[in-house]
Structure formats: structure tokens, C-alpha cells
PDB file of C-alpha atoms in Angstrom:
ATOM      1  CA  UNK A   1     -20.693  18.028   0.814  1.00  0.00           C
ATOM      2  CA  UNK A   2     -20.023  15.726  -2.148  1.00  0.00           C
ATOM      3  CA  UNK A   3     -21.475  16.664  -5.685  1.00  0.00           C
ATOM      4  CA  UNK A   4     -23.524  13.775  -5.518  1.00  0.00           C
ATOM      5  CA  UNK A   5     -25.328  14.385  -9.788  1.00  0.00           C
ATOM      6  CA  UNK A   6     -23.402  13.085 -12.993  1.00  0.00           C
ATOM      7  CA  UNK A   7     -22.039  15.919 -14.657  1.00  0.00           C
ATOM      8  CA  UNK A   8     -19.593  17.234 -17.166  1.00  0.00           C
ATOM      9  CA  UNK A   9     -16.565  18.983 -15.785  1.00  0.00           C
ATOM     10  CA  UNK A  10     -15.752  22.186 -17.067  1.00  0.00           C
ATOM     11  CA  UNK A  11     -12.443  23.565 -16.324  1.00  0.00           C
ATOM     12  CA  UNK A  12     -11.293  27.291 -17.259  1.00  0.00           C
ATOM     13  CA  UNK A  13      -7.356  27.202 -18.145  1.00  0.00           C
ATOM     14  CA  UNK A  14      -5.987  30.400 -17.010  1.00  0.00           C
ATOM     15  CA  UNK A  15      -3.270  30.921 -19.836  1.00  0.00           C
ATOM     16  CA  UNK A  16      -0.048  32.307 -19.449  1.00  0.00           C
ATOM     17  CA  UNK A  17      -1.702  35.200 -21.384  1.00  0.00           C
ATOM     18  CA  UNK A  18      -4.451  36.073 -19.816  1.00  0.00           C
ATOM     19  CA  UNK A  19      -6.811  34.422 -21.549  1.00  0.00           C
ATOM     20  CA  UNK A  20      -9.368  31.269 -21.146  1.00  0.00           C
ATOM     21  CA  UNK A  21     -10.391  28.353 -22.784  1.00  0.00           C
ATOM     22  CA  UNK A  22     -12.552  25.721 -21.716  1.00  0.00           C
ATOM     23  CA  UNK A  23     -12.676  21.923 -22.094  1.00  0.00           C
ATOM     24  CA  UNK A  24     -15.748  19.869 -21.327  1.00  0.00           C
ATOM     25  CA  UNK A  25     -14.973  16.559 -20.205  1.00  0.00           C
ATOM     26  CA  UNK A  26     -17.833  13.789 -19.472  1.00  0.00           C
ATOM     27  CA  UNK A  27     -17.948  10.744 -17.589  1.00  0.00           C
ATOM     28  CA  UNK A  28     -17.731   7.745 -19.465  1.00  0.00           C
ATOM     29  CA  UNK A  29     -20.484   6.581 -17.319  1.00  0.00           C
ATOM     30  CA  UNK A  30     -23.428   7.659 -15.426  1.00  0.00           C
ATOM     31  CA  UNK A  31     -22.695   6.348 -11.607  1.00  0.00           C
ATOM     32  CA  UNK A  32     -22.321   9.093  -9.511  1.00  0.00           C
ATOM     33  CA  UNK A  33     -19.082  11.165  -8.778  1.00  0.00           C
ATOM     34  CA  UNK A  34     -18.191  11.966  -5.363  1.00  0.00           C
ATOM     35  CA  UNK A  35     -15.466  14.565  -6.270  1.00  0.00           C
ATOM     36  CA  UNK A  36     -16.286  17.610  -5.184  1.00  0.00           C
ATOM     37  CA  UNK A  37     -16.848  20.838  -8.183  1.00  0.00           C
ATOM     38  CA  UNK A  38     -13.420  22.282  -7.687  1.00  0.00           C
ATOM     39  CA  UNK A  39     -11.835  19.242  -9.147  1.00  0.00           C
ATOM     40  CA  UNK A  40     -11.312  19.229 -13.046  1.00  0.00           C
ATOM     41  CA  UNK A  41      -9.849  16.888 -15.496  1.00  0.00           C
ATOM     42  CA  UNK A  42      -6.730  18.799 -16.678  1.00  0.00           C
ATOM     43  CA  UNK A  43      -6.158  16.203 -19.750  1.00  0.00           C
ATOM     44  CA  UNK A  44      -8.053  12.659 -20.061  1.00  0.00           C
ATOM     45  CA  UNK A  45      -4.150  11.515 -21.788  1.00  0.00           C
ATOM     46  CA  UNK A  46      -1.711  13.767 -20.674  1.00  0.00           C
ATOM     47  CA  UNK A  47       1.491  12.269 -23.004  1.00  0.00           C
ATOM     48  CA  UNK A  48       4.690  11.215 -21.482  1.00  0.00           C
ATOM     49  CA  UNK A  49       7.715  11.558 -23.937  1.00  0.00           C
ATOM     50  CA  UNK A  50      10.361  10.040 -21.743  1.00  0.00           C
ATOM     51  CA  UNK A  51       8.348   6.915 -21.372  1.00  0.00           C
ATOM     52  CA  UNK A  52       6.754   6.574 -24.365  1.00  0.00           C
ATOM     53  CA  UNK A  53       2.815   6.603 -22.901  1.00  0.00           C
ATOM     54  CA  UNK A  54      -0.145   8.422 -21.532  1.00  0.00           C
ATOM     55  CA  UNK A  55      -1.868   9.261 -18.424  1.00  0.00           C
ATOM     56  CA  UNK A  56      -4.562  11.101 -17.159  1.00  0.00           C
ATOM     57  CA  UNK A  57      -4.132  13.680 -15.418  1.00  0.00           C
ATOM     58  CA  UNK A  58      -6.724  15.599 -12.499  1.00  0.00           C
ATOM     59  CA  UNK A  59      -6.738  18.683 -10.996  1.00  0.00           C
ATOM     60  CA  UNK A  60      -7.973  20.400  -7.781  1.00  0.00           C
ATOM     61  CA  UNK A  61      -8.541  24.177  -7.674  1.00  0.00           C
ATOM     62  CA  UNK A  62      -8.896  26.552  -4.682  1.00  0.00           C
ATOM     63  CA  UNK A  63     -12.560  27.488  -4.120  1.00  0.00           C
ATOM     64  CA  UNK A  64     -11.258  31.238  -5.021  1.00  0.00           C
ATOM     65  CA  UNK A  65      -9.418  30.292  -8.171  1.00  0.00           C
ATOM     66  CA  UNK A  66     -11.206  31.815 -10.273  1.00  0.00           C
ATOM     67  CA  UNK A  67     -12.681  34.749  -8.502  1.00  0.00           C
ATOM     68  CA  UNK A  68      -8.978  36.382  -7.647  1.00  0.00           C
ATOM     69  CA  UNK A  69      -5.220  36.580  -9.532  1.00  0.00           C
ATOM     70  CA  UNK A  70      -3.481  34.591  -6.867  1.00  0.00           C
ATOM     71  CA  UNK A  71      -0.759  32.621  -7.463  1.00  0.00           C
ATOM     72  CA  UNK A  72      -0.576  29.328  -5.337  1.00  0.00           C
ATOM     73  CA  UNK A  73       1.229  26.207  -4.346  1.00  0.00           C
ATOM     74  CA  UNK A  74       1.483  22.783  -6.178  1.00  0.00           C
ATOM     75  CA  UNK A  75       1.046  19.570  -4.692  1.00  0.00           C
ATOM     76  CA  UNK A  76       1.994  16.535  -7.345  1.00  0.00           C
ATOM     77  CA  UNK A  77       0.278  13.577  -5.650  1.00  0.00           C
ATOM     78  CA  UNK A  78       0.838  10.082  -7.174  1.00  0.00           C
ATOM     79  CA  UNK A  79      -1.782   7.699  -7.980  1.00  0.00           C
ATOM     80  CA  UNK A  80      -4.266  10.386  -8.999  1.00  0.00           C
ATOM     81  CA  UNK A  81      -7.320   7.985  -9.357  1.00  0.00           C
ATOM     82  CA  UNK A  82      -7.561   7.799  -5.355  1.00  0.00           C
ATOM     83  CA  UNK A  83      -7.480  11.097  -4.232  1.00  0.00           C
ATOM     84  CA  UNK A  84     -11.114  12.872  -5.069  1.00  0.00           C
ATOM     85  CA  UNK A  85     -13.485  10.366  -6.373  1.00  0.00           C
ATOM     86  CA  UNK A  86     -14.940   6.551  -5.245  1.00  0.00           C
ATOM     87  CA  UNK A  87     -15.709   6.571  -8.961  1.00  0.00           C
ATOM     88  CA  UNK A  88     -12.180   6.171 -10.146  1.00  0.00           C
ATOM     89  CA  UNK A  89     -10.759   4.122  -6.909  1.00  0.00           C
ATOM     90  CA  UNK A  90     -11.432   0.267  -6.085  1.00  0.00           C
ATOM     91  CA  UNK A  91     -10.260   0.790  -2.798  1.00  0.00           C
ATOM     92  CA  UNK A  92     -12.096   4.061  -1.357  1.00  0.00           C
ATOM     93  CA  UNK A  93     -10.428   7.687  -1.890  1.00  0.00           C
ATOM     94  CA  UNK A  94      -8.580   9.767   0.317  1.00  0.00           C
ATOM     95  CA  UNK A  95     -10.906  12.706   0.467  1.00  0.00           C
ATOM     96  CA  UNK A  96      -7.947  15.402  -0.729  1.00  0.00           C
ATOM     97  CA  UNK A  97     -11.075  17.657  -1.829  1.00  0.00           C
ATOM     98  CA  UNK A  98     -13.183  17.889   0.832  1.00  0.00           C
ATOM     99  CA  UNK A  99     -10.257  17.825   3.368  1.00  0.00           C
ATOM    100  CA  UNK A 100      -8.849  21.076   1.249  1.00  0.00           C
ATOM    101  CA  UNK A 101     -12.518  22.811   0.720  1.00  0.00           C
ATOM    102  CA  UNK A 102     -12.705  22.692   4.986  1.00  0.00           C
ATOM    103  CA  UNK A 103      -8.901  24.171   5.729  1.00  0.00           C
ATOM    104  CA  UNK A 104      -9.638  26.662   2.822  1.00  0.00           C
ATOM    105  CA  UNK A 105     -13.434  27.298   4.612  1.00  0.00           C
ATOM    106  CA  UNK A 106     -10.742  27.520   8.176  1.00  0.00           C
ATOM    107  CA  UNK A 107      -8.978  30.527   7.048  1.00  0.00           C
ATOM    108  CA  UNK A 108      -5.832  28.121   4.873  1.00  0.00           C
ATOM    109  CA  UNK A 109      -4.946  30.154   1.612  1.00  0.00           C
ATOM    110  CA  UNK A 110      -5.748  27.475  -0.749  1.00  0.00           C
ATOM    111  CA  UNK A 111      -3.223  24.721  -2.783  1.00  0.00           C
ATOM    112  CA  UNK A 112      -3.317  23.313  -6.082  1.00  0.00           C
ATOM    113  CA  UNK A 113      -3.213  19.676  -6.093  1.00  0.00           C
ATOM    114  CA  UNK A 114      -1.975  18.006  -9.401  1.00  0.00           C
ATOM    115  CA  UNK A 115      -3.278  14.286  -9.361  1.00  0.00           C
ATOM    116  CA  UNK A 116      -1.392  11.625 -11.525  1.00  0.00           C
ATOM    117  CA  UNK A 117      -2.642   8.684 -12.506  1.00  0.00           C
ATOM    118  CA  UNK A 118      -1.022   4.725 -12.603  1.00  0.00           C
ATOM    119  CA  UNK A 119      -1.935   1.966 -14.312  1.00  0.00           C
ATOM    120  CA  UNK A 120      -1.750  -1.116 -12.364  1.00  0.00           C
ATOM    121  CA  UNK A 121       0.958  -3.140 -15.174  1.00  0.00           C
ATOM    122  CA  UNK A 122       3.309  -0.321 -15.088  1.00  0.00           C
ATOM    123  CA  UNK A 123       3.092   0.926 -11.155  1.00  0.00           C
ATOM    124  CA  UNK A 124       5.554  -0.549  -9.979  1.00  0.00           C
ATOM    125  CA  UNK A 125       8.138  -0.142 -12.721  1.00  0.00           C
ATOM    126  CA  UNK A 126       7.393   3.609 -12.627  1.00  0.00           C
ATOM    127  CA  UNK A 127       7.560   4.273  -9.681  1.00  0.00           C
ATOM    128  CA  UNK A 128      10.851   2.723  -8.410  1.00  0.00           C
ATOM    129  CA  UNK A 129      14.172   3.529 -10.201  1.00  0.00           C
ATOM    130  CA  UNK A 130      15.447   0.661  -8.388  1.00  0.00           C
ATOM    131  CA  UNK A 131      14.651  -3.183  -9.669  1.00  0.00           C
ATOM    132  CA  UNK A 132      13.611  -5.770  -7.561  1.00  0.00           C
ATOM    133  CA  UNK A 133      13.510  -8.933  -8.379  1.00  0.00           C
ATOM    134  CA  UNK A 134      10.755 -10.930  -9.507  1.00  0.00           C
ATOM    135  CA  UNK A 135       8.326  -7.663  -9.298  1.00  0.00           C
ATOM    136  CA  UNK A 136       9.503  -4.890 -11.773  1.00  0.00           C
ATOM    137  CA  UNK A 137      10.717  -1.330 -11.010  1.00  0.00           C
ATOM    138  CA  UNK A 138      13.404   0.633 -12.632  1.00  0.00           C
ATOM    139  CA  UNK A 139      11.762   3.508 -14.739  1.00  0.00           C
ATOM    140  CA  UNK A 140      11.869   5.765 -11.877  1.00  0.00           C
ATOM    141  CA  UNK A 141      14.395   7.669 -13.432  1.00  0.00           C
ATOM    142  CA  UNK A 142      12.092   8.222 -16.803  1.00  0.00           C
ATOM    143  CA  UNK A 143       9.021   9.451 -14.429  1.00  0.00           C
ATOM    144  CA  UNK A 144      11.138  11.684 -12.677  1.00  0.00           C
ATOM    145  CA  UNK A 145      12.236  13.531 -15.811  1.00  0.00           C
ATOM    146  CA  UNK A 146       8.408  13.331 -17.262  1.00  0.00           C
ATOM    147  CA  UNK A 147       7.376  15.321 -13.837  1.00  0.00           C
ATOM    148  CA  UNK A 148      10.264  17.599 -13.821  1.00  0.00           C
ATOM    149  CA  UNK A 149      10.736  18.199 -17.771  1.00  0.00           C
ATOM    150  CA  UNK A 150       7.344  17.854 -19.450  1.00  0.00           C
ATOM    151  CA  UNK A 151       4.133  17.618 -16.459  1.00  0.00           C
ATOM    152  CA  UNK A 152       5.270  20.537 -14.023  1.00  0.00           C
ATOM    153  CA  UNK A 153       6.522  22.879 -16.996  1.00  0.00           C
ATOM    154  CA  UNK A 154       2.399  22.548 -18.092  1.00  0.00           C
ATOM    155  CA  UNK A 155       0.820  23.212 -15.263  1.00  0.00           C
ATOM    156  CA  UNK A 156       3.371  26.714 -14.366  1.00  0.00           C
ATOM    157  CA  UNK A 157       2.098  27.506 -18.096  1.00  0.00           C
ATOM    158  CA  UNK A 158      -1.319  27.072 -17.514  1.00  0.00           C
ATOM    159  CA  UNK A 159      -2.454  27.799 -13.930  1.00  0.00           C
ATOM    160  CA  UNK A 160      -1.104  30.485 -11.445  1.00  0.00           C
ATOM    161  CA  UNK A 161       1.403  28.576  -9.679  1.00  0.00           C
ATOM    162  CA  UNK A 162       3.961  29.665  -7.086  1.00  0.00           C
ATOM    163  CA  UNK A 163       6.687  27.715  -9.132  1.00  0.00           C
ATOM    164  CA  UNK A 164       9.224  28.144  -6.868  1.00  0.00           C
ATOM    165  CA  UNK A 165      10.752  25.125  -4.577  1.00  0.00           C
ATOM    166  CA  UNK A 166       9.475  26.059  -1.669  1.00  0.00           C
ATOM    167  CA  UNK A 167       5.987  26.054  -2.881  1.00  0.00           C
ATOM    168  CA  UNK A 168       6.090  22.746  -4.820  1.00  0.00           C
ATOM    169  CA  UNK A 169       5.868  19.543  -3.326  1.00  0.00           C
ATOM    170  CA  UNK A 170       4.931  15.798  -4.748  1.00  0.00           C
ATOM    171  CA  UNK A 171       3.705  13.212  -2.471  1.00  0.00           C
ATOM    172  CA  UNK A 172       2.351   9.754  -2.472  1.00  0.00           C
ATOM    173  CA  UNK A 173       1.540   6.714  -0.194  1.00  0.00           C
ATOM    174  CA  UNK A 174       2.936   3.118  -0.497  1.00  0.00           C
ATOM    175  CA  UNK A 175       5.092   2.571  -4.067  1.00  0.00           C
ATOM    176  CA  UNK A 176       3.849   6.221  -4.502  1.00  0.00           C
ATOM    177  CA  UNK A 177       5.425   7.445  -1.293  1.00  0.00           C
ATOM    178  CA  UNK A 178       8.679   5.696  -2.356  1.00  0.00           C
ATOM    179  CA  UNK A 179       8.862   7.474  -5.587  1.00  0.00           C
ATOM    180  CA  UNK A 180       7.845  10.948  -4.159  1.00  0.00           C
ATOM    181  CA  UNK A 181      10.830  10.165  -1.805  1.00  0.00           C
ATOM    182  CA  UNK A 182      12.760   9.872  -4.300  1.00  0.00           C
ATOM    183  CA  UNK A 183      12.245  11.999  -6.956  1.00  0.00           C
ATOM    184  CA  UNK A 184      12.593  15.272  -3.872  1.00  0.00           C
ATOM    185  CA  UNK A 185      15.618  14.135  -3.169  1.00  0.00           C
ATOM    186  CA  UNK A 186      17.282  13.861  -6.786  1.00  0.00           C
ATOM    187  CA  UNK A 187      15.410  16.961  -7.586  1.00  0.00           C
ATOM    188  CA  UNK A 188      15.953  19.399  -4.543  1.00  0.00           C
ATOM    189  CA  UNK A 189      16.113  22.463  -6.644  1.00  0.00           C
ATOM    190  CA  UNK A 190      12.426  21.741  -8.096  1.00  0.00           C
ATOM    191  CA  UNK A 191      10.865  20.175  -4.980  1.00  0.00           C
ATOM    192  CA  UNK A 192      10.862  21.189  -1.422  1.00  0.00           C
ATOM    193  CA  UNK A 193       8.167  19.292   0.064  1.00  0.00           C
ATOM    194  CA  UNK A 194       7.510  15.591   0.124  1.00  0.00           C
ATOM    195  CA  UNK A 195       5.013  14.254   1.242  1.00  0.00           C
ATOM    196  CA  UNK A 196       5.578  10.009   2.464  1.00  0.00           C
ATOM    197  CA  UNK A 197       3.407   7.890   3.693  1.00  0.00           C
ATOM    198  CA  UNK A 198       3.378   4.134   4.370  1.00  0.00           C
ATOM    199  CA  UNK A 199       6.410   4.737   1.754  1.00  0.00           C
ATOM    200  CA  UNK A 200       7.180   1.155   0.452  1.00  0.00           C
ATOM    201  CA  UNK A 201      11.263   1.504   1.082  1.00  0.00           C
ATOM    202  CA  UNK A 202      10.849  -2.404   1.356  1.00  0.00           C
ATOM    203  CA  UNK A 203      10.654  -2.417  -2.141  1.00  0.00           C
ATOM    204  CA  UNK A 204      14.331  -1.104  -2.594  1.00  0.00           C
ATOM    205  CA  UNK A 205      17.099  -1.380   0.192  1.00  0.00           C
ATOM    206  CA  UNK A 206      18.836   0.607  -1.941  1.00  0.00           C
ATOM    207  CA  UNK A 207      16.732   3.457  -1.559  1.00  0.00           C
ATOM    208  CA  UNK A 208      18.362   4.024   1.886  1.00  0.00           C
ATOM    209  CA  UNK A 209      21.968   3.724   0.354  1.00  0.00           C
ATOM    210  CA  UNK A 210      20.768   6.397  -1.874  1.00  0.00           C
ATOM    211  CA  UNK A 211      19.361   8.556   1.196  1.00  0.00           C
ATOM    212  CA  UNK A 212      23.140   8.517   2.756  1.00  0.00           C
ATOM    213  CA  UNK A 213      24.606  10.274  -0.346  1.00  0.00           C
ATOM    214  CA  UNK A 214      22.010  13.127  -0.197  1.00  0.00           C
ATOM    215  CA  UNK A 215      22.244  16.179   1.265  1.00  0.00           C
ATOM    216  CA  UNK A 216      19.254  18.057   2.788  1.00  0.00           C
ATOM    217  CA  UNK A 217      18.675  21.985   2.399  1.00  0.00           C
ATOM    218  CA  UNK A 218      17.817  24.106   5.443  1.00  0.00           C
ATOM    219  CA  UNK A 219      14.219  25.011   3.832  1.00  0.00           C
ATOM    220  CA  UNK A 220      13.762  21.287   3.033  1.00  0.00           C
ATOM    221  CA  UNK A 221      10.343  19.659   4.442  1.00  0.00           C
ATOM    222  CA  UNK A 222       9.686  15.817   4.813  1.00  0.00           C
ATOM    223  CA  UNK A 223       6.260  14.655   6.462  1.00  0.00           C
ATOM    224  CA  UNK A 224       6.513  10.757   7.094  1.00  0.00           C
ATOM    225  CA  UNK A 225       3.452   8.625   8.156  1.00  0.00           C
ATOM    226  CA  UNK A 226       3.405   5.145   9.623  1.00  0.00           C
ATOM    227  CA  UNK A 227       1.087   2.704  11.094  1.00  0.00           C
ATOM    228  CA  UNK A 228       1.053   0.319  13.372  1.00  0.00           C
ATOM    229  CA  UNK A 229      -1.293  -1.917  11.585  1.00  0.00           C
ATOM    230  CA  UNK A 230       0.226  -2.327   8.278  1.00  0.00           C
ATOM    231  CA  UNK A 231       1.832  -5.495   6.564  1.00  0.00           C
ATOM    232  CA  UNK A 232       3.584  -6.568   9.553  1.00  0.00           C
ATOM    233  CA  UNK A 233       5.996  -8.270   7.053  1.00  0.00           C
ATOM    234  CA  UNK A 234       7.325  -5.539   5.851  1.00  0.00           C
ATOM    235  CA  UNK A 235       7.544  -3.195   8.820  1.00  0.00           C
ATOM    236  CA  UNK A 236       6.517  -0.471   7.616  1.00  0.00           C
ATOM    237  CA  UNK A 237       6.805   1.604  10.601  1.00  0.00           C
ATOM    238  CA  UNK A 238      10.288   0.446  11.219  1.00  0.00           C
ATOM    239  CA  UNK A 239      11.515   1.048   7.946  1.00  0.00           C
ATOM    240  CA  UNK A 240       9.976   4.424   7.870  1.00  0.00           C
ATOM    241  CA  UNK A 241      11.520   4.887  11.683  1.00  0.00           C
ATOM    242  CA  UNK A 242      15.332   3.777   9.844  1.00  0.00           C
ATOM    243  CA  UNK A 243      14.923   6.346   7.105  1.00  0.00           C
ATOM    244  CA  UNK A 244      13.843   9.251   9.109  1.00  0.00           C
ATOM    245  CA  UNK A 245      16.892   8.359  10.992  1.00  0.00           C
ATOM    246  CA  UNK A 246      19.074   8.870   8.168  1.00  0.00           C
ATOM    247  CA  UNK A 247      17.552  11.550   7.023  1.00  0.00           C
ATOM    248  CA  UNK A 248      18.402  13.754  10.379  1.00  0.00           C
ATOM    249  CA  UNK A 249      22.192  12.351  10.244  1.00  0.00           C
ATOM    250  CA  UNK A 250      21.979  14.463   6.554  1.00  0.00           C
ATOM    251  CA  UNK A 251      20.802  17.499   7.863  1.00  0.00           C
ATOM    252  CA  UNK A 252      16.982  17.192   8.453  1.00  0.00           C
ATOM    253  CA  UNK A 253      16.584  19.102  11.331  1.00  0.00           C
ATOM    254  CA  UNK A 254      13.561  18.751  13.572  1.00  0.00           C
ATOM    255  CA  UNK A 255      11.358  21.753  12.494  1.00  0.00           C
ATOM    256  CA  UNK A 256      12.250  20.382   9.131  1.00  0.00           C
ATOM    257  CA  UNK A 257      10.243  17.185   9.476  1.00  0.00           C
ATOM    258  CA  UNK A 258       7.272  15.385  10.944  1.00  0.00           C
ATOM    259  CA  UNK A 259       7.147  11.593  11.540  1.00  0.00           C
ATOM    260  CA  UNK A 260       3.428  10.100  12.699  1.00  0.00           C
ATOM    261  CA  UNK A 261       3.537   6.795  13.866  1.00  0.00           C
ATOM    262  CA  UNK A 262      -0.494   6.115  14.391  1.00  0.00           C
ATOM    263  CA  UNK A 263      -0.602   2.501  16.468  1.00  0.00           C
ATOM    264  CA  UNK A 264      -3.811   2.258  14.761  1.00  0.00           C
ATOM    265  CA  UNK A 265      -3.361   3.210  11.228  1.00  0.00           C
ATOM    266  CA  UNK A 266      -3.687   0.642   8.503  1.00  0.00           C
ATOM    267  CA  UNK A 267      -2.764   0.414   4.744  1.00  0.00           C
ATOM    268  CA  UNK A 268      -5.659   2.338   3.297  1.00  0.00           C
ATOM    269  CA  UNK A 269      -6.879   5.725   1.840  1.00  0.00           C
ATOM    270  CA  UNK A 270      -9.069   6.296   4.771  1.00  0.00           C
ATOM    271  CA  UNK A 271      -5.801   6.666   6.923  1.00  0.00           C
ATOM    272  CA  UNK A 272      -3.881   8.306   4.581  1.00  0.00           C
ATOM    273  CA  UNK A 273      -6.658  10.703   4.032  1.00  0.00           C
ATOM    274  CA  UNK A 274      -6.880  11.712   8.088  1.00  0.00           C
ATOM    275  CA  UNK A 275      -3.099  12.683   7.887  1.00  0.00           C
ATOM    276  CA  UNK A 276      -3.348  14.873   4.253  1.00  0.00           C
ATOM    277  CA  UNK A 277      -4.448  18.229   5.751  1.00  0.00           C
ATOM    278  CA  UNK A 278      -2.192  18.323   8.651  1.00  0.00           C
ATOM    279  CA  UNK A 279       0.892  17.388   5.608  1.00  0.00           C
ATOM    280  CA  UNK A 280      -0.285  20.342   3.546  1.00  0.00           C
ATOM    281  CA  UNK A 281      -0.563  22.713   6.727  1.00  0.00           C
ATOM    282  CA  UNK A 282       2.930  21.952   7.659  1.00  0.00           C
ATOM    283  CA  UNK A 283       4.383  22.614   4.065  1.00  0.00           C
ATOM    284  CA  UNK A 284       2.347  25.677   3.316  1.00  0.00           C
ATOM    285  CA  UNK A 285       0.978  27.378   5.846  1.00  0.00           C
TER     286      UNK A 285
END
């Protein structure tokens, strides 16, 4: 079930040495959340050097977090705002918590999801390293180095992580599916899950060029979503089809991957939401 009350979010930092400290956080407002307890507020203006700005930055916990010494897996999602809460989304969330709280209620061992959020002037920019004309891009570069450098480095400080590669992934859907593409590919040794859905390789043809001079390691994972029922303009489904292509002429072998083309699926976070746990069970589990 949702937490359904206004509250203030507590969350406990586990600290690299041992110790805990705790930061109260309140909602600017009183509507009602719909993100569910486990999901914190790991800094309201997390600072990014290499661009020059600040974003906030969420965090979901494992229902046992805090009653064990595990270590777990990282998930760096993009657009952080629409992954837990109606509150912080215009368009509906995906659901990431309660999708999590059931596979973790199933017998799954529990994930860390790291949510990062955009702001609508600089989305695009940041999340392409590729220009396009009339519509921005081009500091993908920049965020890559903030989430390898400065954002992952934090959270393997702060939280039990399994920092390893093949227990960190980053993932995203549209312009954020596009970057996470990206940024796993440029940064193999860090990342070896990513997560793509309805990616938005319209945006850059390049970004294919860029696929061909890759190479992909035998413990590599890609999950790729499409549907049917997306901008028919731009294809997504095809494009997606022509990448996964390329990807298996580098070395992406078929237990390596999973492409979902739903007939029905359309450009939302309801769809990408139905997908999510079946994406983390193939990386992790």
C-alpha cells in the first residue's frame, strides 16, 4: 500500500564507519505523498561540479536495510521525480517502490535504486552528448562524469553497495533511456546493466555510429523496451529493433539481452512501470 499521510522523511545514512546520522527532510507542501516509507530524500541539492548546478537526488531502500549488514545492488534511474511519487510527477509515476516492496515480499534480495532528478530547460542538453539541431543536447559527456566521478563515489560512501560492475546499473526511459545507453557503454568498467526503454535514439543518429565502435563484455546486460503505440513518427520500436541489432553484431549475445516489443505499450510511466521488475530480475537475480 501507498503511505497515503504527509510526513517528514527520515533517512539513516549508514557511514562508511559504522556510524549514523539522520536528516529530516519535509515536504514543501501538505498534498499527500504516494511514495512508499522506504524511499528517502538522499540530498534536496545534490551539487554537480562538472556542470556547474544542482539536483535532487532520491533514494529507495530495501525493506531490510536497516535491520541486516547486507551489501546490495545500485540502480541509477534518470528522471528521479517519476519513479516513487504522483507528488513530484505531472505525468503519473512508474511505481519503482511498490513494484520493488512486492519482488522483495516474493523472495528477490532487495536493490537500491538511486533516483536523479531533471529539470525540464536542461533535459535534453544533459542527457544527450550529441547536439541536435534546433533542440539542445551535448552535455552528455559532463553528466556522465558527474555520475561516474562525483554521484556514484557518494552513494558507495554512504550506503552498503555492491560497487562492483556487475551489480551497478543506470537506466532510464525516453531522452533518459538514450543517456543510460550511453553512458554503459562509454563506461563499461563502472556499469554493467542498462536499463532502455522507449530510448529516444531519434534524437541522435549518431548514437548508433557510436554503438558500432563499442565493444560488449561477456557479463554485459541490456534490457530494451518498445511499444507499439508510441510516436509513430519516430518509430520507436524500429529504432530500438536497429540498435539491438547492432548491438548483437558487437558481441551481445542472447542471454545477454532482452528486447520487449509490447503492441500495446504507449509513451508513459504506467508502461514503463509494468516492465521495471522483470528489468531488475533479469540484472540481479
Amino acid at each position: 500500500m501507498k503511505k497515503t499521510s504527509a510526513f517528514c522523511i527520515t533517512i539513516l545514512l549508514a557511514l562508511a564507519c559504522g556510524q549514523q546520522s539522520t536528516k529530516n527532510i519535509e515536504h514543501a507542501n501538505d498534498k499527500t505523498t504516494t511514495a512508499m516509507e522506504n524511499v528517502y530524500i538522499f540530498d534536496e541539492g545534490f551539487y554537480m561540479p562538472q556542470l556547474g548546478r544542482y539536483r535532487k537526488i532520491w533514494l529507495y531502500l530495501p525493506p531490510d536495510y536497516f535491520k541486516n549488514n547486507k551489501h546490495y545492488p545500485v540502480l541509477y534511474m534518470h528522471d528521479g521525480q517519476y519513479l516513487f511519487d504522483d507528488l513530484t510527477s505531472f505525468v503519473g509515476e512508474w511505481g519503482v517502490d511498490e513494484v520493488l516492496n512486492e519482488m522483495f515480499e516474493d523472495g528477490f534480495p532487495g536493490v537500491i535504486v538511486v533516483g536523479i532528478e531533471h529539470r525540464s530547460e536542461e533535459r535534453l542538453n544533459e542527457y544527450s552528448p550529441w547536439k541536435r539541431k534546433g533542440m539542445g543536447g551535448g552535455l552528455g559527456d559532463k553528466h556522465a562524469d558527474f555520475l561516474v566521478q562525483t554521484l556514484k563515489p557518494a552513494i558507495d560512501k554512504n550506503f552498503r553497495t555492491l560497487p562492483d560492475r556487475e551489480n551497478t546499473g543506470i537506466g532510464g526511459s525516453s531522452m533518459g533511456g538514450l543517456i543510460s545507453f550511453y553512458v554503459s557503454l562509454k563506461h563499461p568498467g563502472i556499469f554493467g546493466r542498462s536499463l532502455i526503454f522507449s530510448p529516444a535514439f531519434w534524437f541522435a543518429e549518431k548514437s548508433y555510429a557510436f554503438a558500432k565502435n563499442t565493444e560488449i563484455a561477456h557479463d554485459f546486460r541490456m534490457y530494451f523496451l518498445a511499444g507499439g503505440k508510441e510516436d509513430p513518427e519516430r518509430d520507436v520500436h524500429k529504432a530500438t529493433g536497429r540498435m539491438v541489432e547492432i548491438m548483437k553484431t558487437k558481441g551481445l549475445a542472447e542471454n545477454q539481452y532482452r528486447f520487449v516489443a509490447d503492441p500495446e505499450g504507449i509513451h508513459d510511466e504506467a508502461f514503463w512501470g509494468n516492465y521495471f521488475g522483470d528489468a531488475v530480475a533479469f540484472f540481479f537475480y
